[in-house]
Protein backbone atom coordinates (compact mmCIF):
# COMPACT_ATOMS: atom_id res chain seq x y z
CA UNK A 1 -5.30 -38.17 44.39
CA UNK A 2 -5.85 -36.16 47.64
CA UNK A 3 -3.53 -33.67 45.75
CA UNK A 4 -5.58 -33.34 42.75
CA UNK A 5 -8.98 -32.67 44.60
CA UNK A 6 -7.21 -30.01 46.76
CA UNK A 7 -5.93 -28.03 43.60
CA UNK A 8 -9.08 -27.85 41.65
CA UNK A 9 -11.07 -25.47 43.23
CA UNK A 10 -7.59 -23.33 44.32
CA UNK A 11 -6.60 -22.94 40.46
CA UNK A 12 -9.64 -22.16 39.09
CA UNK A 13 -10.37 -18.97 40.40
CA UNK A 14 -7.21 -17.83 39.46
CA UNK A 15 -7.63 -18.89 36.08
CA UNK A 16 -10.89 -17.32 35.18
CA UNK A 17 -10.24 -13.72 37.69
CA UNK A 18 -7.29 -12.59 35.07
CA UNK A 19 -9.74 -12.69 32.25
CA UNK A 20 -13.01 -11.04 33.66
CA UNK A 21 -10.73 -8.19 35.24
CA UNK A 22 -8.84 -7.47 31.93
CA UNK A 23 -11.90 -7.59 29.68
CA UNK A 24 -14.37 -5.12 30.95
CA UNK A 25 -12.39 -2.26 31.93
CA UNK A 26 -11.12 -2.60 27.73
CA UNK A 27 -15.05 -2.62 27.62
CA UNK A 28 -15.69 0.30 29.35
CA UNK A 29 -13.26 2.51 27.50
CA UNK A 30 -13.96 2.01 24.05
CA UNK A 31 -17.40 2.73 24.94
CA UNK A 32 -17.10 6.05 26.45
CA UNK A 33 -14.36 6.27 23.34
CA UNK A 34 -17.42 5.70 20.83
CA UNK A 35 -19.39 7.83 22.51
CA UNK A 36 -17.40 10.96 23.52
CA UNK A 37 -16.67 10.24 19.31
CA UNK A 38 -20.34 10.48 18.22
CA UNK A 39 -20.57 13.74 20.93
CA UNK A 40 -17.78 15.40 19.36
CA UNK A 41 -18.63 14.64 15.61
CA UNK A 42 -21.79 15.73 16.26
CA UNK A 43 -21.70 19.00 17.54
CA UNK A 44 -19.06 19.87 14.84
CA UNK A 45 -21.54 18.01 12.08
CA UNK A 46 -24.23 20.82 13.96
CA UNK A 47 -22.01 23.74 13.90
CA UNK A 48 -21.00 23.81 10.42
CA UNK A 49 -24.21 22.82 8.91
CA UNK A 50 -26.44 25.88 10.67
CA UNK A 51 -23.31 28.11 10.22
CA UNK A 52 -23.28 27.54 6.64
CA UNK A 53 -27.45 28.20 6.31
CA UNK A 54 -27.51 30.79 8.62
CA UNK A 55 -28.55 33.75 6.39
CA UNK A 56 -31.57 31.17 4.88
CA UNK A 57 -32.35 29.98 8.32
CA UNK A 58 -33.08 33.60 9.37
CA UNK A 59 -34.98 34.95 6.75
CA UNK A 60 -37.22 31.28 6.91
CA UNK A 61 -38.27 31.90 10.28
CA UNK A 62 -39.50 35.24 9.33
CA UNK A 63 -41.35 33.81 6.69
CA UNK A 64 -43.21 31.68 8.96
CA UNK A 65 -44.41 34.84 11.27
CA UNK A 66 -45.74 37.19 8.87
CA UNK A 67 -43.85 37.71 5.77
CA UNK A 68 -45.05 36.64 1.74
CA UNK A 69 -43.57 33.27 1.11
CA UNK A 70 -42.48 33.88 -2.77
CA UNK A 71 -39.11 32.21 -2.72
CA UNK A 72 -37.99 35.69 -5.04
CA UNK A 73 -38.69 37.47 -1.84
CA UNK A 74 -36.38 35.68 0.29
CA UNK A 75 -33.55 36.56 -1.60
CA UNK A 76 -34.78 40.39 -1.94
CA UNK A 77 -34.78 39.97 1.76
CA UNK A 78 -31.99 38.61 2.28
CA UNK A 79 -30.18 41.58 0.08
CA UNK A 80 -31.83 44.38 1.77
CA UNK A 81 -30.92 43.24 5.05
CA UNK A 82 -27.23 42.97 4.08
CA UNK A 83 -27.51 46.69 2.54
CA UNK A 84 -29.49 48.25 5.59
CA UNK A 85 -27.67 46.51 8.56
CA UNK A 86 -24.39 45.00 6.66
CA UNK A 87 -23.20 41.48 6.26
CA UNK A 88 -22.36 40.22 9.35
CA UNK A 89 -26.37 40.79 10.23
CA UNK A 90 -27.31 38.02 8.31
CA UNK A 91 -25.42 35.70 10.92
CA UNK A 92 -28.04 37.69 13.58
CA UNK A 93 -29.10 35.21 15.85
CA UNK A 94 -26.65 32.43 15.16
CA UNK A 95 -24.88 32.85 18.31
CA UNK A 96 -28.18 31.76 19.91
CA UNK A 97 -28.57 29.00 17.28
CA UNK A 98 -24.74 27.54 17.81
CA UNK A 99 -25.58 27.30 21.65
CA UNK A 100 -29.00 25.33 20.62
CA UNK A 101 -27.89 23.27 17.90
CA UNK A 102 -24.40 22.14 19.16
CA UNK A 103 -25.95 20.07 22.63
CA UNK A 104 -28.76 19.20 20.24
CA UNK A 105 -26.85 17.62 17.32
CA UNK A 106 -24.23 15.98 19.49
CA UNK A 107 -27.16 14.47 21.59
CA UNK A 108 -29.13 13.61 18.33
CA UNK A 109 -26.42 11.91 16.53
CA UNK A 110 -24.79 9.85 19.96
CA UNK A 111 -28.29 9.26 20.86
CA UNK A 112 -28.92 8.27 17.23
CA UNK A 113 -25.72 5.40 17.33
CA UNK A 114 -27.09 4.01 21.20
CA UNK A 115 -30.42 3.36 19.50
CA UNK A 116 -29.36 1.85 17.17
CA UNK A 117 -27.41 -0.72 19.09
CA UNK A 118 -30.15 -1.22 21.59
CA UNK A 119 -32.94 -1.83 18.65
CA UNK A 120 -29.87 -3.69 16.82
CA UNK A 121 -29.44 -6.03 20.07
CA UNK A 122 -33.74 -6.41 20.74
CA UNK A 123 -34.47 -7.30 16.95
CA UNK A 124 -31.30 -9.44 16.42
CA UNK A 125 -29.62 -7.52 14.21
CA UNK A 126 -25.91 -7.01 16.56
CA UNK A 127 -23.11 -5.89 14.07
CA UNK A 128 -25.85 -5.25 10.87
CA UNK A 129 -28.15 -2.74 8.91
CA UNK A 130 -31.44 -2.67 11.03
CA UNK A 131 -34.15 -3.32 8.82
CA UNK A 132 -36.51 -0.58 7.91
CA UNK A 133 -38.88 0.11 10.95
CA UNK A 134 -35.90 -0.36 13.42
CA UNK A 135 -34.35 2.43 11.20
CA UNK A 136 -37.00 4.98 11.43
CA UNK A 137 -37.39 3.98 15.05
CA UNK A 138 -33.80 4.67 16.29
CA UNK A 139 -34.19 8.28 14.16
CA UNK A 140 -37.34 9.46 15.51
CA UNK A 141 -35.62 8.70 19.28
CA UNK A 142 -33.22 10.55 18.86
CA UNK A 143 -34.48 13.41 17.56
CA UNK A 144 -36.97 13.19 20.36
CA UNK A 145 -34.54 13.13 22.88
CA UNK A 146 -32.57 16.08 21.72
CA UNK A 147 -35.41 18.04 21.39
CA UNK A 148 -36.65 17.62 25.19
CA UNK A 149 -33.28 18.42 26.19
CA UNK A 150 -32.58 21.67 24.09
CA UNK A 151 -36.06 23.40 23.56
CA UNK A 152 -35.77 26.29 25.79
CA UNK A 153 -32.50 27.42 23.29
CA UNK A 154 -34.99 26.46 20.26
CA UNK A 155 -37.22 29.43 21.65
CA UNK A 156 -34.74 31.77 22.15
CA UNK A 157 -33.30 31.24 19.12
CA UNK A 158 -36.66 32.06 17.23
CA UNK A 159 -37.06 34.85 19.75
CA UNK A 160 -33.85 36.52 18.52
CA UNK A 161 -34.08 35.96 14.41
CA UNK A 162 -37.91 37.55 14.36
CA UNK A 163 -36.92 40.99 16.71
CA UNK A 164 -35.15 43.89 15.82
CA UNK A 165 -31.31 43.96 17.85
CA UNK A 166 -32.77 46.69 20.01
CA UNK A 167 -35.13 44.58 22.14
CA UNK A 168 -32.84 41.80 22.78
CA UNK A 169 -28.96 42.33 23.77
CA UNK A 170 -27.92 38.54 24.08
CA UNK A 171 -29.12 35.32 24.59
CA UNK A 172 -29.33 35.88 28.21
CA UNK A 173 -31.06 39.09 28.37
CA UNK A 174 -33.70 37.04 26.18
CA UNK A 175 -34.41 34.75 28.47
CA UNK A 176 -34.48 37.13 31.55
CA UNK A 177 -37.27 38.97 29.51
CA UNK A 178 -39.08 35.94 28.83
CA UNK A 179 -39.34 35.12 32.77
CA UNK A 180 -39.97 38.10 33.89
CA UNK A 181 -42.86 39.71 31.39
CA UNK A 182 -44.10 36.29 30.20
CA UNK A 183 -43.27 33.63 32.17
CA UNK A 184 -41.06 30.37 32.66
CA UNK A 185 -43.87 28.48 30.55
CA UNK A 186 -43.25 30.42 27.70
CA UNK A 187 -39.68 29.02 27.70
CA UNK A 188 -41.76 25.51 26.49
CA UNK A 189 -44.59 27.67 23.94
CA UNK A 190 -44.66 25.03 21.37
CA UNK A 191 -42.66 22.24 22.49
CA UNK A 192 -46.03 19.50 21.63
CA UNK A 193 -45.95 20.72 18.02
CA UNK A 194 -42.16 20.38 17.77
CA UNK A 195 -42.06 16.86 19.26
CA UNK A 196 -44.74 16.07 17.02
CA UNK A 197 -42.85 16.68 14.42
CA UNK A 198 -39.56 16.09 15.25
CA UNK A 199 -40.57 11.82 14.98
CA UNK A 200 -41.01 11.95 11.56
CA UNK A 201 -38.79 14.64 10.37
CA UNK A 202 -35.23 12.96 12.41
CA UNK A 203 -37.24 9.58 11.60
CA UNK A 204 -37.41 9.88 8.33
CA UNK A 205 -34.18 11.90 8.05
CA UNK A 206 -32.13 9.24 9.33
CA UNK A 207 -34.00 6.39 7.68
CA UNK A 208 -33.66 7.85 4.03
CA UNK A 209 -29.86 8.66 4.94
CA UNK A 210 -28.86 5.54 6.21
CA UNK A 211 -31.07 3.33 3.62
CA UNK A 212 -29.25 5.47 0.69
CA UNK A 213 -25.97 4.65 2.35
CA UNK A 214 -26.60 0.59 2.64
CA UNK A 215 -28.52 0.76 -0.53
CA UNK A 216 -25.48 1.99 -2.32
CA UNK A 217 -23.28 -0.64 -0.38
CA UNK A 218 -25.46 -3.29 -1.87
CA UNK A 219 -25.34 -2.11 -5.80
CA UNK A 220 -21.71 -0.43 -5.91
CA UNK A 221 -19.64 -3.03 -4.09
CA UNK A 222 -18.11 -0.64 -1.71
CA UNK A 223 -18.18 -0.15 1.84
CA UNK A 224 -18.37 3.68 2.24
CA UNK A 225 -19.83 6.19 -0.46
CA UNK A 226 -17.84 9.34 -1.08
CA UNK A 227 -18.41 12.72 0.53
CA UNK A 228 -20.16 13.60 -2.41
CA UNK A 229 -22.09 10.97 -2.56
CA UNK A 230 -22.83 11.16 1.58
CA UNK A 231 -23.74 14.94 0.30
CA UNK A 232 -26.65 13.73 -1.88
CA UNK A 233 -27.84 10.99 0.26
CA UNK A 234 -28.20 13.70 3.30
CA UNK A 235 -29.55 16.27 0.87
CA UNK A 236 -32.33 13.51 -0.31
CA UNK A 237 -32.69 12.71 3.62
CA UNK A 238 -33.23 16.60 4.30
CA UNK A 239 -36.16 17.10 1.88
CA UNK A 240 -37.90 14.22 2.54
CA UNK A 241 -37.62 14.87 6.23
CA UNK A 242 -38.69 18.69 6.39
CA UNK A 243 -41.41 18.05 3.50
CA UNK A 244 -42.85 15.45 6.09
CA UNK A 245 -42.93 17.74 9.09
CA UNK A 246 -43.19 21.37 7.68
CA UNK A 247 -46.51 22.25 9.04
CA UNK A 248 -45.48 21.53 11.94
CA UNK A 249 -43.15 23.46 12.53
CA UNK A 250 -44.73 26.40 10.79
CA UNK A 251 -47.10 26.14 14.11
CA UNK A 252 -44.20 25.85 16.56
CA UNK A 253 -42.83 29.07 15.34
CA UNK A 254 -45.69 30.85 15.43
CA UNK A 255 -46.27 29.87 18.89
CA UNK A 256 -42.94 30.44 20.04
CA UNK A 257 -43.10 34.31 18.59
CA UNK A 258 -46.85 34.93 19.38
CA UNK A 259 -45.77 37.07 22.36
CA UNK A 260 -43.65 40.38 19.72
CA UNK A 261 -45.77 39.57 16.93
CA UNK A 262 -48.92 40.27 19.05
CA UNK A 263 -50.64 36.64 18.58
CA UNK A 264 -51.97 34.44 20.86
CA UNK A 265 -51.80 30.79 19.91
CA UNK A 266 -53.16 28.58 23.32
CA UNK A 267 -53.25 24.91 21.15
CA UNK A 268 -52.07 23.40 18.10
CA UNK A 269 -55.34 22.90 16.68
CA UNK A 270 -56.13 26.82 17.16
CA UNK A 271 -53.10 28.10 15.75
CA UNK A 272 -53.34 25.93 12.57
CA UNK A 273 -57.50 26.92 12.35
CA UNK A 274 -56.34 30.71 12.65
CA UNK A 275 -53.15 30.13 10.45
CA UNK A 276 -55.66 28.13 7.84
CA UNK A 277 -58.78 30.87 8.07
CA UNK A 278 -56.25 33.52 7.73
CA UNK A 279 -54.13 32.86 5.11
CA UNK A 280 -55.15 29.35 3.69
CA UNK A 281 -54.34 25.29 3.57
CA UNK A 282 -51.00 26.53 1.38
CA UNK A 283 -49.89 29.34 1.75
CA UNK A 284 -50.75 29.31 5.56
CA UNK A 285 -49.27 25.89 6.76
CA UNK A 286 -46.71 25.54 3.67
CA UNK A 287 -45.47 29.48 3.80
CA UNK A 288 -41.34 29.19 3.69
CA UNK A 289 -41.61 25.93 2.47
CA UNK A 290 -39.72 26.83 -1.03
CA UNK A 291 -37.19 28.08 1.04
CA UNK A 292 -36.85 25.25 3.30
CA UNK A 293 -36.23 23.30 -0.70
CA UNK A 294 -32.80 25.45 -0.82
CA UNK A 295 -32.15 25.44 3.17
CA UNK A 296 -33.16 21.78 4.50
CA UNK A 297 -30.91 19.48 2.19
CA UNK A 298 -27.96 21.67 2.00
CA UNK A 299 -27.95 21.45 5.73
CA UNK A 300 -28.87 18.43 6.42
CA UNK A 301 -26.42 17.10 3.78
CA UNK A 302 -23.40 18.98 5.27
CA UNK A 303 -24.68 17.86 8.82
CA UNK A 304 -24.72 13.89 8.36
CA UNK A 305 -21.32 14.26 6.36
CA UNK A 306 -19.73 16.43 8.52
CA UNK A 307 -20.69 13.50 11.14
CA UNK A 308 -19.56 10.54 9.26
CA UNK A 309 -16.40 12.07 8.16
CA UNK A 310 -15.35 13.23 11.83
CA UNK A 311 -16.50 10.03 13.21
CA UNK A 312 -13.64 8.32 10.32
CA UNK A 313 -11.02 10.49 11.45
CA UNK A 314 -11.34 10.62 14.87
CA UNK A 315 -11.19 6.30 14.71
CA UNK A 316 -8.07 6.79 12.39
CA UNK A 317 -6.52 8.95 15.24
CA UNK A 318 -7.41 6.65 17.65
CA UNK A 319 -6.56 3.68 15.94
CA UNK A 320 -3.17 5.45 15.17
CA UNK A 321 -2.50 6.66 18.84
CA UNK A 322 -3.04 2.95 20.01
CA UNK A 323 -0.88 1.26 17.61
CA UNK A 324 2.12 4.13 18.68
CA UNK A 325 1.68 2.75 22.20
């Protein structure tokens, strides 16, 4: 009996110790595997998709400074600048955007997946679809959070697409200008009108996408849609996102090129009363919109495909890798 007493507490540390210390290291690393996954996928998912509407991209954001917003016009545009400064011009500016849009996309979509869990474990929902509000919810942070992050690049980027090649040599020398002949707080010029609408643009981005996605899980029977299929659910996401939040971020790029277009927006309220007196409720606050129709869901499409796919195939490596070992 004596013998018994003695070896109950001795053996049961060393019963339970083995577990706890082989269990959350495995923890850990898948984890960090998930997430350095949803980094990676998403910066490639952001790369491809603003690389592919580059040439659109551009001649939108000139649009929304000063140009006529007939959608005939944008492709006139678009050909003249091709004939007058040759193809590669088209791309002007996309260095700047792939420096922006690759932090910002790989933040967005990671950010996008940790939301989701955390709303996943508050409302109950561990393992499962959120429900609707959770949804738009774990979008709109995420879209948030990349835009705090990545909004100086977001100017620079505008900066560069609206200016002829002469005033700016390079994404540095843009924001050396900036500081010096404007200030650091121009770096931030619009940054309330693009949070403002960033919530219900990645909101509603990501809730359309991923409601499409379990809706279609529901009615066809299968677990994943195609890439076609994830195509046209992003595509629908994309225009019902960017219709939401458009004048919005007509005002953020006015503000953000007020300083070479000789403007001078000081609130979001005054630059959509000027942009309104000026040019009118539609064709001010909507101008580039009909573009945005041909830009926003091919991008947006490519961009949440992109991501799903890459997220597939990295787990496939993975999954391969550790069954080799």
């Amino acid at each position: 009996m004596g013998n018994g007493v003695r070896e109950g507490p001795v053996d049961f540390p060393k019963d339970v110790e083995p577990v706890t210390a082989a269990h959350l290291p495995a923890e850990d690393n898948q984890e960090k595997k998930k997430v350095l996954n949803s980094l990676m996928s998403g910066a490639l998912a952001g790369a491809v998709a603003k690389t592919a509407v580059a040439p659109l991209d551009r001649t939108k954001i000139m649009f929304q400074g000063d140009l006529p917003h007939v959608l005939q016009e944008a492709y006139r545009l678009i050909y003249r600048t091709y004939l007058n400064e040759g193809f590669w011009s088209l791309w002007r500016g996309n260095s700047a955007t792939m420096v922006r849009v690759i932090p910002y996309a790989a933040i967005q979509f990671c950010a996008h997946e940790e939301y989701k869990q955390l709303l996943g474990s508050y409302y109950g929902f561990q393992g499962k679809a959120l429900t609707p509000f959770p949804r738009f919810i774990a979008g709109s942070l995420a879209g948030t959070t990349a835009a705090m992050v990545t909004y100086p690049l977001d100017m620079v980027r505008a900066r560069m697409a609206v200016t002829p090649k002469e005033m700016y040599s390079s994404i540095v020398h843009v924001f050396i200008r900036i500081s010096r002949e404007e200030g650091l707080k121009t770096l931030y010029r619009g940054f309330t009108p693009t949070i403002l609408g960033v919530i219900p643009y990645a909101g509603l981005s990501f809730f359309t996408y991923e409601t499409l996605k379990k809706v279609h899980a529901d009615h066809s029977g299968k677990a994943q849609p195609s890439p076609p299929e994830r195509l046209l659910f992003g595509a629908c996401a994309g225009l019902i996102g960017q219709s939401a939040s458009y004048p919005l971020d007509v005002v953020r790029r006015r503000m953000q090129t007020a300083g070479v277009l000789g403007h001078t927006y000081s609130s979001i309220l005054l630059t959509m009363q000027e942009i309104v007196r000026e040019e009118g409720l539609i064709r001010g606050l909507y101008k580039g919109l009909s573009m945005n129709w041909v830009k926003g869901p091919i991008a947006v499409g490519i961009s949440f495909t992109t991501f799903d796919l890459t997220q597939i195939l990295l787990r496939k490596l993975q999954h391969g890798a550790g069954v080799e070992r």
